[in-house]
Amino acid sequence: GGLPPDSVVETEPAILRDCQRVIEQFHDPARYAMLRVVVAPCSPFSVTPDLMRESARLARAYGVTLHTHLAETRDEEDFCLAQFGARPGAYAEQLEWVGSDVWWAHSIHVNPAEIALMARTQTGAAHCPCSNMRLASGIAPVRAMLDEGVPVGLGVDGSASNDGSHMLNEARQALLLQRVLGTAQALTGEEALWLATRGGASVLRRDDVGQLAPGMAADVVAFDLTRPGYAGAQHDPQAALLFCAPQPVDLSIINGRIVVEDGELRTLALPPLVQRHNQISRRLLRGE
């Protein structure tokens, strides 16, 4: 996110050529694919209208999906109205950035007409509650979007605006943030977990992940409910996961591969990476 200095921005032809190269080299359209490429300009107000349109045409020519940040702040709404004479949702429609192959991160400041547009075109929303609270961006109308049939999943935005990237905590915060609006039925625990699983799959246009069912990828996470943090809550495991303090997973299986076992990452040596990360962070803060 953010707007980089002009001196480091590539030309639009170079951007499009490199997007094409990456799609051709890395995108895997197969079922259960572990690597797919998404064409994703940061936001419609940070690039030119031509680049947004050409990005959409490139993605659709290759059958890949589209992602951008939209309707995150009031400033963005004011900018779009002043610069383009349209609200963010209407501007996105002008740019051909709506449809079942598109999802918008945030979608906080969308009005009923924009929600109806999202539902009619099946444009998805990636709800990022922790980022939205941290940046004081606002509260996305998740209840209204779900009621209208908009595909909604959960996101964590980025490390500069989230710091945790903890999906279970994101589901918990989604649940609590909607209830701030004044009703316990604004979002149920079951709906919050749905957003984190099947909702996300629907936004990503994946029909091979998101639930435990025949023909789906073997994606499983398991939590040890004998932890002290779950004491007294074992009668309702689903509620315990959301209302108790978020815990790390004890077992994670991704597409049939064990990645976390007994709470330990099995795919790489984590301590050296953490040490290296902290070293780089300290050098950055010192300006080295």
PDB file of N, CA and C in Angstrom, residues 6-78:
ATOM      1  N   ASP A   6       7.812   8.859  -7.394  1.00  0.00           N
ATOM      2  CA  ASP A   6       7.743   8.680  -8.848  1.00  0.00           C
ATOM      3  C   ASP A   6       9.028   8.091  -9.412  1.00  0.00           C
ATOM      4  N   SER A   7      10.161   8.363  -8.741  1.00  0.00           N
ATOM      5  CA  SER A   7      11.454   7.918  -9.258  1.00  0.00           C
ATOM      6  C   SER A   7      11.596   6.403  -9.284  1.00  0.00           C
ATOM      7  N   VAL A   8      10.779   5.697  -8.520  1.00  0.00           N
ATOM      8  CA  VAL A   8      10.893   4.236  -8.480  1.00  0.00           C
ATOM      9  C   VAL A   8       9.704   3.543  -9.145  1.00  0.00           C
ATOM     10  N   VAL A   9       8.811   4.317  -9.736  1.00  0.00           N
ATOM     11  CA  VAL A   9       7.629   3.746 -10.382  1.00  0.00           C
ATOM     12  C   VAL A   9       7.974   3.335 -11.813  1.00  0.00           C
ATOM     13  N   GLU A  10       7.609   2.113 -12.179  1.00  0.00           N
ATOM     14  CA  GLU A  10       7.840   1.633 -13.542  1.00  0.00           C
ATOM     15  C   GLU A  10       6.873   2.293 -14.519  1.00  0.00           C
ATOM     16  N   THR A  11       7.215   2.251 -15.784  1.00  0.00           N
ATOM     17  CA  THR A  11       6.289   2.726 -16.808  1.00  0.00           C
ATOM     18  C   THR A  11       5.144   1.728 -16.948  1.00  0.00           C
ATOM     19  N   GLU A  12       4.022   2.207 -17.441  1.00  0.00           N
ATOM     20  CA  GLU A  12       2.863   1.325 -17.568  1.00  0.00           C
ATOM     21  C   GLU A  12       3.113   0.158 -18.524  1.00  0.00           C
ATOM     22  N   PRO A  13       3.745   0.364 -19.674  1.00  0.00           N
ATOM     23  CA  PRO A  13       4.045  -0.799 -20.526  1.00  0.00           C
ATOM     24  C   PRO A  13       4.923  -1.827 -19.824  1.00  0.00           C
ATOM     25  N   ALA A  14       5.888  -1.355 -19.023  1.00  0.00           N
ATOM     26  CA  ALA A  14       6.761  -2.287 -18.301  1.00  0.00           C
ATOM     27  C   ALA A  14       5.976  -3.066 -17.256  1.00  0.00           C
ATOM     28  N   ILE A  15       5.057  -2.388 -16.578  1.00  0.00           N
ATOM     29  CA  ILE A  15       4.223  -3.059 -15.575  1.00  0.00           C
ATOM     30  C   ILE A  15       3.408  -4.171 -16.227  1.00  0.00           C
ATOM     31  N   LEU A  16       2.774  -3.852 -17.335  1.00  0.00           N
ATOM     32  CA  LEU A  16       1.923  -4.838 -18.004  1.00  0.00           C
ATOM     33  C   LEU A  16       2.742  -5.996 -18.569  1.00  0.00           C
ATOM     34  N   ARG A  17       3.908  -5.680 -19.125  1.00  0.00           N
ATOM     35  CA  ARG A  17       4.764  -6.756 -19.648  1.00  0.00           C
ATOM     36  C   ARG A  17       5.203  -7.698 -18.537  1.00  0.00           C
ATOM     37  N   ASP A  18       5.552  -7.126 -17.393  1.00  0.00           N
ATOM     38  CA  ASP A  18       6.020  -7.986 -16.306  1.00  0.00           C
ATOM     39  C   ASP A  18       4.877  -8.797 -15.712  1.00  0.00           C
ATOM     40  N   CYS A  19       3.691  -8.205 -15.644  1.00  0.00           N
ATOM     41  CA  CYS A  19       2.528  -8.983 -15.192  1.00  0.00           C
ATOM     42  C   CYS A  19       2.296 -10.171 -16.119  1.00  0.00           C
ATOM     43  N   GLN A  20       2.381  -9.926 -17.412  1.00  0.00           N
ATOM     44  CA  GLN A  20       2.206 -11.009 -18.382  1.00  0.00           C
ATOM     45  C   GLN A  20       3.273 -12.083 -18.190  1.00  0.00           C
ATOM     46  N   ARG A  21       4.520 -11.647 -17.984  1.00  0.00           N
ATOM     47  CA  ARG A  21       5.612 -12.611 -17.779  1.00  0.00           C
ATOM     48  C   ARG A  21       5.357 -13.475 -16.552  1.00  0.00           C
ATOM     49  N   VAL A  22       4.954 -12.850 -15.460  1.00  0.00           N
ATOM     50  CA  VAL A  22       4.732 -13.588 -14.216  1.00  0.00           C
ATOM     51  C   VAL A  22       3.580 -14.575 -14.368  1.00  0.00           C
ATOM     52  N   ILE A  23       2.506 -14.152 -15.029  1.00  0.00           N
ATOM     53  CA  ILE A  23       1.384 -15.068 -15.261  1.00  0.00           C
ATOM     54  C   ILE A  23       1.851 -16.273 -16.070  1.00  0.00           C
ATOM     55  N   GLU A  24       2.544 -16.011 -17.163  1.00  0.00           N
ATOM     56  CA  GLU A  24       2.976 -17.102 -18.038  1.00  0.00           C
ATOM     57  C   GLU A  24       3.968 -18.037 -17.351  1.00  0.00           C
ATOM     58  N   GLN A  25       4.786 -17.483 -16.465  1.00  0.00           N
ATOM     59  CA  GLN A  25       5.826 -18.288 -15.836  1.00  0.00           C
ATOM     60  C   GLN A  25       5.344 -19.035 -14.598  1.00  0.00           C
ATOM     61  N   PHE A  26       4.426 -18.435 -13.842  1.00  0.00           N
ATOM     62  CA  PHE A  26       4.131 -18.988 -12.525  1.00  0.00           C
ATOM     63  C   PHE A  26       2.683 -19.417 -12.296  1.00  0.00           C
ATOM     64  N   HIS A  27       1.731 -18.870 -13.017  1.00  0.00           N
ATOM     65  CA  HIS A  27       0.326 -19.159 -12.703  1.00  0.00           C
ATOM     66  C   HIS A  27      -0.018 -20.615 -12.993  1.00  0.00           C
ATOM     67  N   ASP A  28      -0.670 -21.246 -12.026  1.00  0.00           N
ATOM     68  CA  ASP A  28      -1.098 -22.643 -12.162  1.00  0.00           C
ATOM     69  C   ASP A  28      -2.620 -22.697 -12.046  1.00  0.00           C
ATOM     70  N   PRO A  29      -3.336 -22.927 -13.143  1.00  0.00           N
ATOM     71  CA  PRO A  29      -4.796 -22.944 -13.093  1.00  0.00           C
ATOM     72  C   PRO A  29      -5.389 -24.278 -12.649  1.00  0.00           C
ATOM     73  N   ALA A  30      -4.539 -25.272 -12.388  1.00  0.00           N
ATOM     74  CA  ALA A  30      -5.033 -26.614 -12.087  1.00  0.00           C
ATOM     75  C   ALA A  30      -5.774 -26.651 -10.751  1.00  0.00           C
ATOM     76  N   ARG A  31      -6.655 -27.624 -10.616  1.00  0.00           N
ATOM     77  CA  ARG A  31      -7.339 -27.856  -9.345  1.00  0.00           C
ATOM     78  C   ARG A  31      -6.292 -28.188  -8.279  1.00  0.00           C
ATOM     79  N   TYR A  32      -6.509 -27.683  -7.082  1.00  0.00           N
ATOM     80  CA  TYR A  32      -5.596 -27.837  -5.940  1.00  0.00           C
ATOM     81  C   TYR A  32      -4.282 -27.085  -6.133  1.00  0.00           C
ATOM     82  N   ALA A  33      -4.214 -26.179  -7.087  1.00  0.00           N
ATOM     83  CA  ALA A  33      -2.975 -25.431  -7.329  1.00  0.00           C
ATOM     84  C   ALA A  33      -2.551 -24.675  -6.079  1.00  0.00           C
ATOM     85  N   MET A  34      -1.259 -24.648  -5.838  1.00  0.00           N
ATOM     86  CA  MET A  34      -0.700 -23.933  -4.695  1.00  0.00           C
ATOM     87  C   MET A  34      -0.138 -22.569  -5.089  1.00  0.00           C
ATOM     88  N   LEU A  35      -0.109 -22.256  -6.364  1.00  0.00           N
ATOM     89  CA  LEU A  35       0.451 -20.980  -6.814  1.00  0.00           C
ATOM     90  C   LEU A  35      -0.396 -20.423  -7.950  1.00  0.00           C
ATOM     91  N   ARG A  36      -1.093 -19.359  -7.643  1.00  0.00           N
ATOM     92  CA  ARG A  36      -1.864 -18.662  -8.668  1.00  0.00           C
ATOM     93  C   ARG A  36      -1.518 -17.179  -8.631  1.00  0.00           C
ATOM     94  N   VAL A  37      -1.542 -16.566  -9.778  1.00  0.00           N
ATOM     95  CA  VAL A  37      -1.190 -15.154  -9.910  1.00  0.00           C
ATOM     96  C   VAL A  37      -2.466 -14.329 -10.036  1.00  0.00           C
ATOM     97  N   VAL A  38      -2.503 -13.209  -9.320  1.00  0.00           N
ATOM     98  CA  VAL A  38      -3.622 -12.276  -9.375  1.00  0.00           C
ATOM     99  C   VAL A  38      -3.080 -10.921  -9.821  1.00  0.00           C
ATOM    100  N   VAL A  39      -3.740 -10.282 -10.755  1.00  0.00           N
ATOM    101  CA  VAL A  39      -3.344  -8.942 -11.184  1.00  0.00           C
ATOM    102  C   VAL A  39      -3.942  -7.946 -10.201  1.00  0.00           C
ATOM    103  N   ALA A  40      -3.081  -7.135  -9.559  1.00  0.00           N
ATOM    104  CA  ALA A  40      -3.549  -6.377  -8.397  1.00  0.00           C
ATOM    105  C   ALA A  40      -2.914  -4.996  -8.270  1.00  0.00           C
ATOM    106  N   PRO A  41      -3.341  -4.021  -9.074  1.00  0.00           N
ATOM    107  CA  PRO A  41      -2.939  -2.638  -8.804  1.00  0.00           C
ATOM    108  C   PRO A  41      -3.378  -2.250  -7.395  1.00  0.00           C
ATOM    109  N   CYS A  42      -2.559  -1.480  -6.704  1.00  0.00           N
ATOM    110  CA  CYS A  42      -2.841  -1.210  -5.291  1.00  0.00           C
ATOM    111  C   CYS A  42      -4.229  -0.617  -5.086  1.00  0.00           C
ATOM    112  N   SER A  43      -4.551   0.422  -5.853  1.00  0.00           N
ATOM    113  CA  SER A  43      -5.868   1.054  -5.728  1.00  0.00           C
ATOM    114  C   SER A  43      -6.150   1.863  -6.985  1.00  0.00           C
ATOM    115  N   PRO A  44      -7.415   2.067  -7.319  1.00  0.00           N
ATOM    116  CA  PRO A  44      -7.746   2.801  -8.543  1.00  0.00           C
ATOM    117  C   PRO A  44      -7.285   4.251  -8.529  1.00  0.00           C
ATOM    118  N   PHE A  45      -7.090   4.830  -7.348  1.00  0.00           N
ATOM    119  CA  PHE A  45      -6.675   6.226  -7.297  1.00  0.00           C
ATOM    120  C   PHE A  45      -5.154   6.391  -7.278  1.00  0.00           C
ATOM    121  N   SER A  46      -4.407   5.283  -7.260  1.00  0.00           N
ATOM    122  CA  SER A  46      -2.945   5.372  -7.233  1.00  0.00           C
ATOM    123  C   SER A  46      -2.317   5.062  -8.586  1.00  0.00           C
ATOM    124  N   VAL A  47      -3.133   4.663  -9.555  1.00  0.00           N
ATOM    125  CA  VAL A  47      -2.651   4.425 -10.923  1.00  0.00           C
ATOM    126  C   VAL A  47      -3.630   5.087 -11.893  1.00  0.00           C
ATOM    127  N   THR A  48      -3.250   5.146 -13.144  1.00  0.00           N
ATOM    128  CA  THR A  48      -4.094   5.820 -14.131  1.00  0.00           C
ATOM    129  C   THR A  48      -5.286   4.949 -14.525  1.00  0.00           C
ATOM    130  N   PRO A  49      -6.352   5.582 -15.014  1.00  0.00           N
ATOM    131  CA  PRO A  49      -7.486   4.793 -15.506  1.00  0.00           C
ATOM    132  C   PRO A  49      -7.084   3.817 -16.606  1.00  0.00           C
ATOM    133  N   ASP A  50      -6.180   4.239 -17.483  1.00  0.00           N
ATOM    134  CA  ASP A  50      -5.751   3.347 -18.562  1.00  0.00           C
ATOM    135  C   ASP A  50      -5.087   2.091 -18.017  1.00  0.00           C
ATOM    136  N   LEU A  51      -4.244   2.245 -16.988  1.00  0.00           N
ATOM    137  CA  LEU A  51      -3.572   1.075 -16.430  1.00  0.00           C
ATOM    138  C   LEU A  51      -4.573   0.141 -15.765  1.00  0.00           C
ATOM    139  N   MET A  52      -5.582   0.701 -15.099  1.00  0.00           N
ATOM    140  CA  MET A  52      -6.610  -0.151 -14.501  1.00  0.00           C
ATOM    141  C   MET A  52      -7.334  -0.945 -15.589  1.00  0.00           C
ATOM    142  N   ARG A  53      -7.717  -0.278 -16.664  1.00  0.00           N
ATOM    143  CA  ARG A  53      -8.442  -0.973 -17.740  1.00  0.00           C
ATOM    144  C   ARG A  53      -7.569  -2.029 -18.414  1.00  0.00           C
ATOM    145  N   GLU A  54      -6.325  -1.670 -18.703  1.00  0.00           N
ATOM    146  CA  GLU A  54      -5.436  -2.623 -19.370  1.00  0.00           C
ATOM    147  C   GLU A  54      -5.098  -3.797 -18.456  1.00  0.00           C
ATOM    148  N   SER A  55      -5.007  -3.552 -17.152  1.00  0.00           N
ATOM    149  CA  SER A  55      -4.774  -4.644 -16.200  1.00  0.00           C
ATOM    150  C   SER A  55      -5.927  -5.634 -16.230  1.00  0.00           C
ATOM    151  N   ALA A  56      -7.146  -5.102 -16.268  1.00  0.00           N
ATOM    152  CA  ALA A  56      -8.322  -5.972 -16.320  1.00  0.00           C
ATOM    153  C   ALA A  56      -8.347  -6.781 -17.614  1.00  0.00           C
ATOM    154  N   ARG A  57      -8.008  -6.139 -18.725  1.00  0.00           N
ATOM    155  CA  ARG A  57      -8.010  -6.854 -20.007  1.00  0.00           C
ATOM    156  C   ARG A  57      -6.942  -7.941 -20.038  1.00  0.00           C
ATOM    157  N   LEU A  58      -5.771  -7.634 -19.479  1.00  0.00           N
ATOM    158  CA  LEU A  58      -4.703  -8.627 -19.427  1.00  0.00           C
ATOM    159  C   LEU A  58      -5.128  -9.829 -18.592  1.00  0.00           C
ATOM    160  N   ALA A  59      -5.672  -9.562 -17.405  1.00  0.00           N
ATOM    161  CA  ALA A  59      -6.083 -10.651 -16.519  1.00  0.00           C
ATOM    162  C   ALA A  59      -7.130 -11.531 -17.185  1.00  0.00           C
ATOM    163  N   ARG A  60      -8.098 -10.917 -17.827  1.00  0.00           N
ATOM    164  CA  ARG A  60      -9.177 -11.706 -18.433  1.00  0.00           C
ATOM    165  C   ARG A  60      -8.699 -12.465 -19.664  1.00  0.00           C
ATOM    166  N   ALA A  61      -7.714 -11.936 -20.346  1.00  0.00           N
ATOM    167  CA  ALA A  61      -7.159 -12.665 -21.487  1.00  0.00           C
ATOM    168  C   ALA A  61      -6.486 -13.958 -21.044  1.00  0.00           C
ATOM    169  N   TYR A  62      -5.958 -13.958 -19.817  1.00  0.00           N
ATOM    170  CA  TYR A  62      -5.269 -15.137 -19.292  1.00  0.00           C
ATOM    171  C   TYR A  62      -6.121 -15.931 -18.300  1.00  0.00           C
ATOM    172  N   GLY A  63      -7.324 -15.459 -18.027  1.00  0.00           N
ATOM    173  CA  GLY A  63      -8.198 -16.179 -17.107  1.00  0.00           C
ATOM    174  C   GLY A  63      -7.758 -16.130 -15.661  1.00  0.00           C
ATOM    175  N   VAL A  64      -7.070 -15.048 -15.264  1.00  0.00           N
ATOM    176  CA  VAL A  64      -6.687 -14.895 -13.862  1.00  0.00           C
ATOM    177  C   VAL A  64      -7.580 -13.838 -13.220  1.00  0.00           C
ATOM    178  N   THR A  65      -7.549 -13.776 -11.905  1.00  0.00           N
ATOM    179  CA  THR A  65      -8.455 -12.890 -11.185  1.00  0.00           C
ATOM    180  C   THR A  65      -7.813 -11.534 -10.910  1.00  0.00           C
ATOM    181  N   LEU A  66      -8.643 -10.621 -10.391  1.00  0.00           N
ATOM    182  CA  LEU A  66      -8.261  -9.224 -10.195  1.00  0.00           C
ATOM    183  C   LEU A  66      -8.529  -8.796  -8.761  1.00  0.00           C
ATOM    184  N   HIS A  67      -7.623  -8.000  -8.227  1.00  0.00           N
ATOM    185  CA  HIS A  67      -7.757  -7.552  -6.839  1.00  0.00           C
ATOM    186  C   HIS A  67      -7.236  -6.131  -6.705  1.00  0.00           C
ATOM    187  N   THR A  68      -7.932  -5.319  -5.910  1.00  0.00           N
ATOM    188  CA  THR A  68      -7.462  -3.977  -5.589  1.00  0.00           C
ATOM    189  C   THR A  68      -8.063  -3.552  -4.258  1.00  0.00           C
ATOM    190  N   HIS A  69      -7.574  -2.439  -3.722  1.00  0.00           N
ATOM    191  CA  HIS A  69      -8.119  -1.862  -2.494  1.00  0.00           C
ATOM    192  C   HIS A  69      -9.124  -0.789  -2.893  1.00  0.00           C
ATOM    193  N   LEU A  70     -10.298  -0.817  -2.297  1.00  0.00           N
ATOM    194  CA  LEU A  70     -11.340   0.129  -2.704  1.00  0.00           C
ATOM    195  C   LEU A  70     -12.206   0.512  -1.511  1.00  0.00           C
ATOM    196  N   ALA A  71     -12.624   1.782  -1.508  1.00  0.00           N
ATOM    197  CA  ALA A  71     -13.555   2.304  -0.503  1.00  0.00           C
ATOM    198  C   ALA A  71     -13.038   2.075   0.911  1.00  0.00           C
ATOM    199  N   GLU A  72     -11.731   2.325   1.100  1.00  0.00           N
ATOM    200  CA  GLU A  72     -11.134   2.103   2.420  1.00  0.00           C
ATOM    201  C   GLU A  72     -11.305   3.309   3.337  1.00  0.00           C
ATOM    202  N   THR A  73     -11.224   4.529   2.781  1.00  0.00           N
ATOM    203  CA  THR A  73     -11.278   5.736   3.607  1.00  0.00           C
ATOM    204  C   THR A  73     -12.240   6.761   3.018  1.00  0.00           C
ATOM    205  N   ARG A  74     -12.650   7.705   3.851  1.00  0.00           N
ATOM    206  CA  ARG A  74     -13.477   8.812   3.374  1.00  0.00           C
ATOM    207  C   ARG A  74     -12.693   9.691   2.402  1.00  0.00           C
ATOM    208  N   ASP A  75     -11.386   9.834   2.647  1.00  0.00           N
ATOM    209  CA  ASP A  75     -10.563  10.633   1.742  1.00  0.00           C
ATOM    210  C   ASP A  75     -10.611  10.081   0.323  1.00  0.00           C
ATOM    211  N   GLU A  76     -10.593   8.755   0.207  1.00  0.00           N
ATOM    212  CA  GLU A  76     -10.661   8.129  -1.112  1.00  0.00           C
ATOM    213  C   GLU A  76     -11.980   8.463  -1.799  1.00  0.00           C
ATOM    214  N   GLU A  77     -13.050   8.423  -1.028  1.00  0.00           N
ATOM    215  CA  GLU A  77     -14.364   8.759  -1.585  1.00  0.00           C
ATOM    216  C   GLU A  77     -14.373  10.187  -2.100  1.00  0.00           C
ATOM    217  N   ASP A  78     -13.853  11.118  -1.278  1.00  0.00           N
ATOM    218  CA  ASP A  78     -13.812  12.526  -1.683  1.00  0.00           C
ATOM    219  C   ASP A  78     -12.939  12.712  -2.925  1.00  0.00           C
TER     220      ASP A  78
END
